[in-house]
Amino acid sequence: MMFARHGAATAARIASRRVGNSTPRSWTVPQIRQLHLSPLSRAPDTPASRSFHETSSHKAQPALAEVEEEQPPDSSNPALSFPCLDAQEARTASLTKRSLNSGPEPSYTTGRHRSWHSQAPLLLDWGGVLPQFNVAYESWGRLNEDKSNAILLHTGLSASSHAHSTEANPKSGWWEKFIGPGAPLDTNKYFIICTNVIGGCYGSTGPGSIDPADGQNYATRFPILTMEDMVRAQFGLLDAFGIEKLYASVGSSMGGMQSLAAGVLFPERVGKIVSVSGCARSHPYSIAMRHTQRQVLMMDPNWQRGFYYNSIPPHAGMKLAREIATVTYRSGPEWEQRFGRRRADPSRPPALCPDFLIETYLDHAGEKFCLEYDANSLLYVSKAMDLFDLGREHQEQMYRLRQHNRSKPSSGQRDGDEGRSCSLTLPDKPYEEKPTQIPSKSFSEPVAPTSIRPSDDLIAGLSPLRNHPTLVMGVASDILFPAWQQSEIAETLRAAGNRSVTHVELGEDKSLFGHDTFLLDLEHIGGNISSFLG
């Protein structure tokens, strides 16, 4: 009885702290008992209750420590430890300490690169304007006299311009083995240019850049982007080099989307086209996965609707977003072989923090990435991927919108309503499933992919590429950009009249690495690119 009274008093004191009062509020006995037995105030962190996963020396809050000292002796089970949460709290504390002086926002640059600055404004597809902008780039090889040997290399979502080491930056690049003398992108033959896309955070103008109008970070005042906007900025750089026509446009993943877009936007300025593990328009599954990543990021309190610069970046949301993304980058077959159902230490009790080997792998991927890429860049660039559609109808819609907004860069005109056109509201009623008519065919009856004719809209949209030799590559184990999406590109190009389409699909006997195959498979991805380029 004495313990109950003493414990209730302690709980009341803690409750007063929770509501921010210096004197305890009025609590009923059942409420106090319930509070006292809540998860926040259960067993102490005894050696018996600590998990082998615990790696942080993070200390309990004083209020919790006070409760722990008065733990009921008859507690049924010890409380679990949560070292994964401790690590997040420790990082927040470290970033908070740094922000007192210089701000915790890390430098996202990956070493020295070159930069091209445009004083001319860039009108974006959805009506936004960049009054001036930078494009970070790196190059390898030598541009020949008539400037006909240039290859524009497009990046994936979170990659920098550092595809290969340079004298200024000897660190290995993300496509190090694919570029160089005798490599698939042979620097003895070609002049390779790789840029960081606008909207990114590796030197090109993006949400973290300074708005010249007021000297503050753009943050979420940065305008919505499209793949085509990124390509137009890249071709501005090509103009600065005096390159009238590319020998080839090459890209994988998001870069494969840009590579196709470059040919559609500037068919007379592109020779060959290589698109690996890309698509001609984004499909629902990949849109859904990117939406989920954006949601967990935006729900991080530190995101602050994008205005976190010189404060604490949303590292927890970024970690979770990267973990979700990593699930889509690799494949089930590879993970089955690599991890199976093995736990990190089967001799220990299970834990709610990373416990299985696959969990520790995802946790490491999130930890490694959460401060290496700007959160706002992830939001903007991933949204541009969602908006990608090379169908004729969508292209015509964008053309009409651009014509309507064309006078804005020079006049500075801003329409009050259109300036908020991207601030959409949720529908009044949530989406509801509607009953659909069951098809007469049995669900088990196979349908050959080649029996499905591409849509007329997409055929018309890709018709500018009818005369471009094109290599389209896919991977059977890819779940983010499934192989049927590359089949769609190839079949659409053929239906549009292109007789120079090379379509290669790597089966699971060739690669189990899923979407990341383009980063890892020098023999098959690199070999086919080398043969195609000639």
Short mmCIF file of C-alpha atoms in Angstrom, two decimals:
data_model
loop_
_atom_site.label_atom_id
_atom_site.label_comp_id
_atom_site.label_asym_id
_atom_site.label_seq_id
_atom_site.Cartn_x
_atom_site.Cartn_y
_atom_site.Cartn_z
CA MET A 1 0.00 0.00 0.00
CA MET A 2 2.83 2.36 0.82
CA PHE A 3 4.47 1.53 -2.51
CA ALA A 4 1.25 2.22 -4.40
CA ARG A 5 0.89 5.66 -2.81
CA HIS A 6 4.56 6.50 -3.42
CA GLY A 7 4.43 5.21 -7.02
CA ALA A 8 1.24 7.14 -7.73
CA ALA A 9 2.81 10.33 -6.46
CA THR A 10 5.80 9.81 -8.72
CA ALA A 11 3.53 9.15 -11.68
CA ALA A 12 1.60 12.32 -10.94
CA ARG A 13 4.83 14.32 -10.90
CA ILE A 14 5.78 12.87 -14.29
CA ALA A 15 2.32 13.60 -15.61
CA SER A 16 2.67 17.22 -14.57
CA ARG A 17 5.89 17.42 -16.58
CA ARG A 18 4.18 15.89 -19.60
CA VAL A 19 1.54 18.61 -19.63
CA GLY A 20 4.08 21.32 -18.87
CA ASN A 21 2.75 22.31 -15.42
CA SER A 22 4.89 23.01 -12.41
CA THR A 23 2.19 21.66 -10.03
CA PRO A 24 0.43 18.33 -10.45
CA ARG A 25 -2.98 18.41 -12.11
CA SER A 26 -5.88 16.49 -10.66
CA TRP A 27 -5.69 12.77 -11.43
CA THR A 28 -7.98 9.95 -10.41
CA VAL A 29 -6.46 6.87 -8.79
CA PRO A 30 -7.22 4.60 -11.80
CA GLN A 31 -5.62 7.16 -14.12
CA ILE A 32 -2.51 7.33 -11.97
CA ARG A 33 -2.26 3.56 -11.79
CA GLN A 34 -2.68 3.28 -15.56
CA LEU A 35 -0.03 5.94 -16.12
CA HIS A 36 2.31 4.29 -13.64
CA LEU A 37 2.03 0.98 -15.50
CA SER A 38 2.34 2.49 -18.98
CA PRO A 39 5.21 1.38 -21.25
CA LEU A 40 7.08 4.56 -20.44
CA SER A 41 7.42 3.63 -16.80
CA ARG A 42 7.96 -0.11 -16.74
CA ALA A 43 11.03 -2.16 -16.02
CA PRO A 44 14.49 -0.68 -15.61
CA ASP A 45 17.23 -1.25 -18.13
CA THR A 46 18.84 -4.13 -16.26
CA PRO A 47 21.61 -6.25 -17.78
CA ALA A 48 19.11 -9.10 -18.17
CA SER A 49 16.78 -6.93 -20.24
CA ARG A 50 19.40 -5.48 -22.57
CA SER A 51 19.46 -6.85 -26.09
CA PHE A 52 22.64 -7.84 -27.91
CA HIS A 53 21.53 -5.28 -30.50
CA GLU A 54 22.12 -2.41 -28.06
CA THR A 55 24.99 -0.30 -29.35
CA SER A 56 24.17 3.13 -27.97
CA SER A 57 25.20 4.59 -24.64
CA HIS A 58 22.17 6.89 -24.76
CA LYS A 59 20.92 7.59 -21.25
CA ALA A 60 17.31 7.48 -20.11
CA GLN A 61 15.51 10.75 -19.46
CA PRO A 62 15.61 11.86 -15.81
CA ALA A 63 11.85 11.35 -15.43
CA LEU A 64 12.12 7.78 -16.64
CA ALA A 65 15.09 7.10 -14.42
CA GLU A 66 13.04 8.22 -11.43
CA VAL A 67 10.32 5.73 -12.28
CA GLU A 68 12.84 2.96 -12.94
CA GLU A 69 14.17 3.27 -9.40
CA GLU A 70 10.68 2.55 -8.09
CA GLN A 71 9.82 -0.34 -10.41
CA PRO A 72 7.35 -2.80 -8.85
CA PRO A 73 9.25 -5.88 -7.69
CA ASP A 74 6.59 -8.18 -9.15
CA SER A 75 6.86 -7.05 -12.80
CA SER A 76 6.13 -10.05 -15.02
CA ASN A 77 8.80 -9.36 -17.65
CA PRO A 78 11.70 -6.99 -18.15
CA ALA A 79 11.26 -4.12 -20.61
CA LEU A 80 12.78 -4.45 -24.04
CA SER A 81 15.62 -2.17 -25.06
CA PHE A 82 15.44 -0.18 -28.30
CA PRO A 83 18.96 0.64 -29.47
CA CYS A 84 17.66 1.58 -32.93
CA LEU A 85 15.62 4.38 -31.36
CA ASP A 86 18.50 5.32 -29.09
CA ALA A 87 20.69 5.77 -32.15
CA GLN A 88 18.15 8.12 -33.74
CA GLU A 89 17.89 10.17 -30.56
CA ALA A 90 21.67 10.32 -30.26
CA ARG A 91 21.98 11.59 -33.82
CA THR A 92 19.33 14.24 -33.17
CA ALA A 93 21.20 15.35 -30.03
CA SER A 94 24.47 15.54 -31.98
CA LEU A 95 22.88 17.56 -34.78
CA THR A 96 21.22 19.86 -32.28
CA LYS A 97 24.60 20.59 -30.69
CA ARG A 98 26.12 21.36 -34.09
CA SER A 99 23.24 23.65 -35.04
CA LEU A 100 24.04 25.98 -32.16
CA ASN A 101 27.10 27.13 -34.10
CA SER A 102 27.05 26.55 -37.83
CA GLY A 103 23.92 24.55 -38.59
CA PRO A 104 23.90 20.79 -39.02
CA GLU A 105 23.06 20.63 -42.71
CA PRO A 106 25.82 18.48 -44.22
CA SER A 107 27.70 19.22 -47.41
CA TYR A 108 26.27 16.93 -50.06
CA THR A 109 29.02 17.46 -52.61
CA THR A 110 31.05 14.37 -53.49
CA GLY A 111 34.32 16.13 -54.16
CA ARG A 112 35.48 18.64 -56.73
CA HIS A 113 33.40 19.00 -59.87
CA ARG A 114 32.97 21.59 -62.58
CA SER A 115 30.00 23.92 -62.77
CA TRP A 116 28.24 25.72 -65.60
CA HIS A 117 26.23 28.78 -64.66
CA SER A 118 23.34 30.09 -66.74
CA GLN A 119 22.28 33.69 -66.33
CA ALA A 120 19.30 33.03 -68.60
CA PRO A 121 16.10 31.99 -66.78
CA LEU A 122 14.79 28.46 -67.15
CA LEU A 123 11.05 28.11 -67.62
CA LEU A 124 9.84 24.85 -66.12
CA ASP A 125 7.03 22.71 -67.48
CA TRP A 126 4.58 23.34 -64.65
CA GLY A 127 5.05 27.11 -64.74
CA GLY A 128 7.87 27.64 -62.26
CA VAL A 129 10.93 29.68 -63.15
CA LEU A 130 14.59 29.49 -62.15
CA PRO A 131 15.90 33.03 -62.73
CA GLN A 132 19.41 31.56 -63.05
CA PHE A 133 20.82 28.13 -62.39
CA ASN A 134 23.93 25.97 -62.09
CA VAL A 135 24.61 22.56 -63.61
CA ALA A 136 27.35 20.54 -61.92
CA TYR A 137 29.17 18.23 -64.30
CA GLU A 138 32.27 16.12 -64.84
CA SER A 139 33.78 14.84 -68.07
CA TRP A 140 36.18 12.16 -69.28
CA GLY A 141 37.95 11.66 -72.60
CA ARG A 142 38.61 14.28 -75.26
CA LEU A 143 36.10 16.12 -77.43
CA ASN A 144 37.15 15.69 -81.05
CA GLU A 145 37.57 18.54 -83.53
CA ASP A 146 34.08 18.39 -85.03
CA LYS A 147 32.55 17.68 -81.60
CA SER A 148 30.78 14.56 -82.83
CA ASN A 149 31.96 12.05 -80.22
CA ALA A 150 30.11 13.33 -77.13
CA ILE A 151 28.03 11.00 -74.97
CA LEU A 152 25.66 12.46 -72.39
CA LEU A 153 25.41 10.15 -69.38
CA HIS A 154 22.23 10.56 -67.31
CA THR A 155 22.12 9.59 -63.62
CA GLY A 156 19.73 7.76 -61.36
CA LEU A 157 17.68 9.55 -58.70
CA SER A 158 20.33 10.14 -56.03
CA ALA A 159 23.56 10.03 -58.04
CA SER A 160 26.01 12.87 -58.50
CA SER A 161 27.97 13.84 -61.59
CA HIS A 162 30.87 11.78 -60.22
CA ALA A 163 30.41 8.68 -62.36
CA HIS A 164 34.16 8.06 -62.59
CA SER A 165 37.26 9.27 -60.82
CA THR A 166 39.02 12.39 -62.11
CA GLU A 167 42.33 14.06 -61.42
CA ALA A 168 40.52 16.64 -59.30
CA ASN A 169 38.50 13.98 -57.49
CA PRO A 170 40.23 10.57 -57.40
CA LYS A 171 37.40 8.93 -55.43
CA SER A 172 35.78 6.04 -57.34
CA GLY A 173 32.59 7.03 -59.13
CA TRP A 174 29.24 5.24 -59.22
CA TRP A 175 30.01 3.80 -62.70
CA GLU A 176 33.77 3.57 -62.25
CA LYS A 177 34.29 0.32 -64.19
CA PHE A 178 31.97 1.32 -67.03
CA ILE A 179 33.99 4.40 -68.04
CA GLY A 180 37.61 4.57 -69.17
CA PRO A 181 40.01 3.38 -71.88
CA GLY A 182 38.58 0.22 -73.40
CA ALA A 183 35.53 0.31 -71.08
CA PRO A 184 31.92 0.28 -72.36
CA LEU A 185 32.01 4.09 -72.40
CA ASP A 186 35.46 4.13 -74.01
CA THR A 187 37.32 7.35 -73.29
CA ASN A 188 39.73 6.55 -76.16
CA LYS A 189 36.76 7.07 -78.49
CA TYR A 190 34.23 9.22 -76.71
CA PHE A 191 33.93 12.40 -74.69
CA ILE A 192 31.68 11.53 -71.74
CA ILE A 193 29.72 14.21 -69.88
CA CYS A 194 27.73 13.46 -66.72
CA THR A 195 25.67 16.05 -64.86
CA ASN A 196 23.93 16.31 -61.53
CA VAL A 197 20.29 17.00 -62.40
CA ILE A 198 18.68 20.29 -61.44
CA GLY A 199 16.66 19.65 -58.31
CA GLY A 200 19.56 17.60 -56.95
CA CYS A 201 21.99 18.51 -54.20
CA TYR A 202 25.40 17.71 -55.67
CA GLY A 203 26.19 21.13 -57.10
CA SER A 204 23.29 21.77 -59.48
CA THR A 205 20.56 24.21 -58.50
CA GLY A 206 18.01 22.56 -56.23
CA PRO A 207 15.81 23.20 -53.18
CA GLY A 208 18.87 23.74 -50.98
CA SER A 209 20.23 26.45 -53.28
CA ILE A 210 19.89 30.16 -52.63
CA ASP A 211 17.00 31.99 -54.25
CA PRO A 212 18.62 35.11 -55.80
CA ALA A 213 15.44 37.06 -55.11
CA ASP A 214 15.90 37.09 -51.33
CA GLY A 215 19.16 35.31 -50.49
CA GLN A 216 17.39 32.47 -48.66
CA ASN A 217 17.26 28.74 -49.43
CA TYR A 218 14.54 27.87 -51.90
CA ALA A 219 13.35 25.00 -49.68
CA THR A 220 9.78 24.11 -50.76
CA ARG A 221 9.46 27.36 -52.65
CA PHE A 222 11.42 25.50 -55.31
CA PRO A 223 9.15 24.83 -58.30
CA ILE A 224 7.89 21.40 -59.35
CA LEU A 225 10.22 19.72 -61.87
CA THR A 226 9.92 17.25 -64.73
CA MET A 227 12.42 14.95 -66.43
CA GLU A 228 12.17 17.23 -69.46
CA ASP A 229 13.15 20.25 -67.36
CA MET A 230 16.29 18.41 -66.30
CA VAL A 231 17.11 17.51 -69.90
CA ARG A 232 16.66 21.11 -71.09
CA ALA A 233 19.15 22.27 -68.46
CA GLN A 234 21.61 19.59 -69.65
CA PHE A 235 21.29 20.73 -73.25
CA GLY A 236 22.07 24.26 -72.13
CA LEU A 237 25.40 22.86 -70.95
CA LEU A 238 25.89 21.14 -74.33
CA ASP A 239 25.30 24.49 -76.03
CA ALA A 240 28.06 25.96 -73.88
CA PHE A 241 30.39 23.21 -75.15
CA GLY A 242 29.31 23.92 -78.72
CA ILE A 243 28.03 20.36 -79.11
CA GLU A 244 25.30 20.37 -81.74
CA LYS A 245 24.63 16.64 -81.78
CA LEU A 246 25.36 13.85 -79.31
CA TYR A 247 26.87 10.61 -80.48
CA ALA A 248 24.68 8.94 -77.86
CA SER A 249 22.40 9.56 -74.92
CA VAL A 250 22.93 6.91 -72.21
CA GLY A 251 21.16 6.33 -68.92
CA SER A 252 19.92 3.73 -66.43
CA SER A 253 16.91 3.83 -64.10
CA MET A 254 15.84 7.49 -63.93
CA GLY A 255 18.69 8.10 -66.38
CA GLY A 256 17.02 5.69 -68.79
CA MET A 257 13.91 7.86 -68.65
CA GLN A 258 15.97 11.00 -69.30
CA SER A 259 17.78 9.32 -72.18
CA LEU A 260 14.49 8.68 -73.98
CA ALA A 261 13.24 12.17 -73.12
CA ALA A 262 16.39 13.71 -74.63
CA GLY A 263 15.68 11.99 -77.93
CA VAL A 264 12.01 12.99 -77.92
CA LEU A 265 12.73 16.64 -77.01
CA PHE A 266 15.76 17.06 -79.29
CA PRO A 267 15.56 14.32 -81.95
CA GLU A 268 17.86 16.19 -84.32
CA ARG A 269 20.53 16.56 -81.60
CA VAL A 270 20.76 12.91 -80.48
CA GLY A 271 22.27 9.98 -82.35
CA LYS A 272 22.04 6.66 -80.52
CA ILE A 273 19.94 6.06 -77.41
CA VAL A 274 20.61 3.66 -74.53
CA SER A 275 17.92 3.11 -71.88
CA VAL A 276 18.63 0.52 -69.18
CA SER A 277 16.02 -0.46 -66.58
CA GLY A 278 13.91 2.58 -67.41
CA CYS A 279 10.42 3.20 -68.72
CA ALA A 280 8.54 5.38 -71.21
CA ARG A 281 6.11 6.50 -68.53
CA SER A 282 5.87 5.86 -64.80
CA HIS A 283 3.51 3.12 -63.72
CA PRO A 284 1.41 2.78 -60.54
CA TYR A 285 3.68 0.45 -58.55
CA SER A 286 6.78 2.65 -58.77
CA ILE A 287 4.67 5.77 -58.16
CA ALA A 288 3.22 4.12 -55.06
CA MET A 289 6.63 3.19 -53.70
CA ARG A 290 8.01 6.69 -54.19
CA HIS A 291 4.87 8.18 -52.64
CA THR A 292 5.43 6.04 -49.55
CA GLN A 293 9.03 7.25 -49.28
CA ARG A 294 7.94 10.87 -49.53
CA GLN A 295 5.24 10.39 -46.91
CA VAL A 296 7.53 8.93 -44.25
CA LEU A 297 10.01 11.72 -44.94
CA MET A 298 7.43 14.49 -44.75
CA MET A 299 6.02 13.05 -41.51
CA ASP A 300 9.39 13.54 -39.80
CA PRO A 301 8.83 16.56 -37.49
CA ASN A 302 12.27 17.88 -38.43
CA TRP A 303 11.22 18.24 -42.07
CA GLN A 304 9.30 21.42 -41.12
CA ARG A 305 7.54 21.55 -44.50
CA GLY A 306 10.93 21.82 -46.15
CA PHE A 307 12.36 24.73 -44.16
CA TYR A 308 14.90 22.78 -42.11
CA TYR A 309 18.06 24.41 -43.47
CA ASN A 310 20.34 25.64 -40.66
CA SER A 311 18.33 23.41 -38.36
CA ILE A 312 18.09 19.66 -37.82
CA PRO A 313 17.58 17.79 -41.11
CA PRO A 314 14.89 15.08 -41.15
CA HIS A 315 17.37 12.24 -40.80
CA ALA A 316 14.89 9.74 -39.34
CA GLY A 317 12.48 10.20 -42.24
CA MET A 318 15.34 9.97 -44.73
CA LYS A 319 16.52 6.74 -43.16
CA LEU A 320 13.10 5.14 -43.44
CA ALA A 321 12.63 6.43 -46.99
CA ARG A 322 15.93 4.87 -48.02
CA GLU A 323 15.03 1.56 -46.41
CA ILE A 324 11.80 1.46 -48.42
CA ALA A 325 13.70 2.33 -51.58
CA THR A 326 16.32 -0.35 -50.92
CA VAL A 327 13.57 -2.98 -50.79
CA THR A 328 12.78 -2.10 -54.42
CA TYR A 329 16.39 -1.89 -55.62
CA ARG A 330 17.33 -5.51 -55.04
CA SER A 331 15.52 -8.77 -55.67
CA GLY A 332 13.86 -11.56 -53.73
CA PRO A 333 16.03 -14.32 -55.27
CA GLU A 334 19.26 -12.53 -54.36
CA TRP A 335 18.11 -11.87 -50.81
CA GLU A 336 17.03 -15.47 -50.42
CA GLN A 337 20.55 -16.59 -51.24
CA ARG A 338 22.30 -13.80 -49.38
CA PHE A 339 20.25 -13.60 -46.18
CA GLY A 340 17.58 -16.30 -46.11
CA ARG A 341 15.81 -16.33 -42.76
CA ARG A 342 19.03 -16.01 -40.79
CA ARG A 343 19.10 -13.81 -37.73
CA ALA A 344 22.07 -11.72 -36.68
CA ASP A 345 22.57 -13.85 -33.58
CA PRO A 346 20.18 -16.80 -33.24
CA SER A 347 21.48 -17.52 -29.73
CA ARG A 348 19.86 -14.32 -28.46
CA PRO A 349 16.14 -13.59 -27.94
CA PRO A 350 14.32 -11.84 -30.82
CA ALA A 351 14.25 -8.03 -30.80
CA LEU A 352 11.94 -5.40 -32.23
CA CYS A 353 14.94 -3.49 -33.56
CA PRO A 354 16.90 -4.98 -36.51
CA ASP A 355 17.22 -8.68 -35.80
CA PHE A 356 17.13 -10.69 -39.02
CA LEU A 357 20.11 -10.23 -41.34
CA ILE A 358 17.89 -8.61 -43.98
CA GLU A 359 16.76 -6.10 -41.35
CA THR A 360 20.33 -5.22 -40.43
CA TYR A 361 21.10 -4.77 -44.14
CA LEU A 362 18.20 -2.34 -44.62
CA ASP A 363 19.06 -0.53 -41.39
CA HIS A 364 22.65 -0.03 -42.57
CA ALA A 365 21.46 1.25 -45.97
CA GLY A 366 19.24 3.82 -44.26
CA GLU A 367 21.92 4.88 -41.79
CA LYS A 368 24.48 5.36 -44.54
CA PHE A 369 22.17 7.51 -46.69
CA CYS A 370 20.22 9.66 -44.24
CA LEU A 371 22.72 12.54 -44.18
CA GLU A 372 24.25 12.05 -47.65
CA TYR A 373 21.36 13.43 -49.70
CA ASP A 374 19.14 16.46 -49.25
CA ALA A 375 15.63 15.49 -48.17
CA ASN A 376 13.94 18.13 -50.34
CA SER A 377 15.89 16.95 -53.38
CA LEU A 378 14.56 13.45 -52.78
CA LEU A 379 11.02 14.83 -52.74
CA TYR A 380 11.36 16.91 -55.89
CA VAL A 381 13.37 14.48 -58.02
CA SER A 382 11.21 11.49 -57.11
CA LYS A 383 8.07 13.49 -57.94
CA ALA A 384 9.55 14.33 -61.33
CA MET A 385 9.90 10.60 -61.92
CA ASP A 386 6.23 10.08 -61.06
CA LEU A 387 5.18 12.78 -63.54
CA PHE A 388 7.13 11.20 -66.41
CA ASP A 389 4.99 10.29 -69.41
CA LEU A 390 6.16 10.32 -73.03
CA GLY A 391 2.65 9.74 -74.36
CA ARG A 392 1.52 12.25 -76.99
CA GLU A 393 -1.42 13.53 -74.95
CA HIS A 394 0.79 14.41 -71.98
CA GLN A 395 3.39 16.03 -74.23
CA GLU A 396 0.74 18.21 -75.83
CA GLN A 397 -0.61 19.20 -72.42
CA MET A 398 2.87 20.30 -71.32
CA TYR A 399 3.40 22.16 -74.58
CA ARG A 400 0.19 24.16 -74.13
CA LEU A 401 1.10 24.94 -70.53
CA ARG A 402 4.58 26.10 -71.51
CA GLN A 403 3.14 28.36 -74.23
CA HIS A 404 0.79 29.88 -71.68
CA ASN A 405 3.64 30.57 -69.24
CA ARG A 406 6.30 31.58 -71.75
CA SER A 407 6.03 35.31 -71.04
CA LYS A 408 6.66 34.94 -67.30
CA PRO A 409 10.49 34.74 -67.20
CA SER A 410 10.94 38.07 -69.00
CA SER A 411 8.06 39.99 -67.47
CA GLY A 412 8.14 38.54 -63.98
CA GLN A 413 4.37 38.13 -64.22
CA ARG A 414 2.85 35.97 -61.52
CA ASP A 415 -0.77 34.87 -61.58
CA GLY A 416 -2.16 34.67 -58.08
CA ASP A 417 -4.11 31.48 -58.62
CA GLU A 418 -1.60 29.72 -60.86
CA GLY A 419 1.20 30.42 -58.41
CA ARG A 420 -0.56 28.04 -56.04
CA SER A 421 -1.50 25.50 -58.70
CA CYS A 422 0.64 22.80 -57.11
CA SER A 423 -0.92 23.22 -53.66
CA LEU A 424 -3.53 20.55 -54.19
CA THR A 425 -6.13 19.51 -51.63
CA LEU A 426 -7.17 15.99 -50.80
CA PRO A 427 -10.47 14.79 -52.30
CA ASP A 428 -13.60 15.33 -50.23
CA LYS A 429 -14.28 11.59 -50.23
CA PRO A 430 -11.62 8.90 -49.94
CA TYR A 431 -11.09 6.55 -52.84
CA GLU A 432 -13.50 3.62 -52.76
CA GLU A 433 -13.12 0.30 -54.50
CA LYS A 434 -15.77 -0.25 -57.15
CA PRO A 435 -16.96 -3.67 -58.26
CA THR A 436 -15.61 -4.57 -61.68
CA GLN A 437 -16.86 -7.10 -64.18
CA ILE A 438 -14.93 -10.35 -63.95
CA PRO A 439 -13.30 -11.10 -67.29
CA SER A 440 -14.46 -14.21 -69.08
CA LYS A 441 -10.91 -15.57 -69.42
CA SER A 442 -9.52 -17.74 -66.67
CA PHE A 443 -6.98 -15.94 -64.50
CA SER A 444 -4.62 -18.88 -64.99
CA GLU A 445 -4.60 -18.57 -68.76
CA PRO A 446 -1.23 -17.16 -69.82
CA VAL A 447 -1.09 -14.10 -72.05
CA ALA A 448 2.05 -13.57 -74.12
CA PRO A 449 3.47 -10.07 -73.51
CA THR A 450 4.00 -9.59 -77.26
CA SER A 451 0.26 -10.01 -77.83
CA ILE A 452 -0.41 -6.68 -76.15
CA ARG A 453 -0.09 -3.84 -78.64
CA PRO A 454 1.32 -0.60 -77.19
CA SER A 455 -1.16 2.24 -76.87
CA ASP A 456 -1.59 4.61 -79.79
CA ASP A 457 -0.87 7.50 -77.42
CA LEU A 458 2.55 6.14 -76.51
CA ILE A 459 3.35 5.15 -80.10
CA ALA A 460 2.65 8.72 -81.19
CA GLY A 461 4.70 10.07 -78.28
CA LEU A 462 7.79 8.02 -79.20
CA SER A 463 7.45 8.58 -82.95
CA PRO A 464 10.28 11.20 -82.94
CA LEU A 465 12.63 8.27 -82.22
CA ARG A 466 11.72 6.24 -85.29
CA ASN A 467 15.13 6.84 -86.87
CA HIS A 468 17.30 6.51 -83.76
CA PRO A 469 19.24 3.29 -83.13
CA THR A 470 18.12 2.34 -79.63
CA LEU A 471 19.33 -0.17 -77.06
CA VAL A 472 16.72 -1.10 -74.44
CA MET A 473 17.79 -3.35 -71.57
CA GLY A 474 15.81 -4.87 -68.74
CA VAL A 475 16.33 -7.36 -65.91
CA ALA A 476 13.88 -10.13 -65.07
CA SER A 477 14.57 -9.82 -61.32
CA ASP A 478 13.83 -6.04 -61.28
CA ILE A 479 10.70 -5.26 -59.24
CA LEU A 480 10.93 -1.45 -59.39
CA PHE A 481 11.09 -1.17 -63.18
CA PRO A 482 9.88 -4.66 -64.21
CA ALA A 483 11.17 -6.11 -67.47
CA TRP A 484 7.78 -5.70 -69.14
CA GLN A 485 8.27 -1.93 -68.99
CA GLN A 486 11.40 -2.22 -71.13
CA SER A 487 9.46 -4.56 -73.45
CA GLU A 488 6.86 -1.80 -73.70
CA ILE A 489 9.54 0.67 -74.82
CA ALA A 490 10.93 -1.69 -77.45
CA GLU A 491 7.52 -2.71 -78.82
CA THR A 492 6.35 0.91 -78.89
CA LEU A 493 9.42 2.04 -80.82
CA ARG A 494 8.93 -0.77 -83.34
CA ALA A 495 5.26 0.10 -83.71
CA ALA A 496 6.33 3.72 -84.33
CA GLY A 497 8.45 2.53 -87.27
CA ASN A 498 11.88 2.14 -85.67
CA ARG A 499 13.74 -0.74 -87.32
CA SER A 500 16.92 -0.30 -85.26
CA VAL A 501 15.77 -1.42 -81.82
CA THR A 502 17.95 -3.81 -79.82
CA HIS A 503 16.07 -5.26 -76.85
CA VAL A 504 17.99 -7.31 -74.26
CA GLU A 505 16.46 -8.87 -71.17
CA LEU A 506 18.69 -10.48 -68.56
CA GLY A 507 17.03 -13.51 -67.02
CA GLU A 508 17.56 -14.61 -63.44
CA ASP A 509 20.20 -17.02 -64.72
CA LYS A 510 22.23 -13.92 -65.69
CA SER A 511 21.45 -11.55 -62.82
CA LEU A 512 19.71 -11.76 -59.45
CA PHE A 513 20.57 -8.17 -58.48
CA GLY A 514 17.21 -6.68 -59.43
CA HIS A 515 17.11 -3.00 -60.28
CA ASP A 516 20.69 -2.44 -59.11
CA THR A 517 22.00 -4.74 -61.85
CA PHE A 518 22.91 -1.69 -63.95
CA LEU A 519 25.40 -0.67 -61.24
CA LEU A 520 26.94 -4.10 -60.77
CA ASP A 521 26.90 -6.16 -63.95
CA LEU A 522 29.84 -5.03 -66.04
CA GLU A 523 29.78 -8.17 -68.19
CA HIS A 524 26.19 -8.11 -69.40
CA ILE A 525 25.10 -4.47 -69.00
CA GLY A 526 28.51 -3.08 -69.93
CA GLY A 527 29.13 -5.64 -72.67
CA ASN A 528 25.86 -4.93 -74.47
CA ILE A 529 26.38 -1.16 -74.24
CA SER A 530 29.90 -1.51 -75.65
CA SER A 531 28.70 -3.62 -78.60
CA PHE A 532 25.83 -1.25 -79.31
CA LEU A 533 27.91 1.94 -79.27
CA GLY A 534 30.44 0.36 -81.64
#
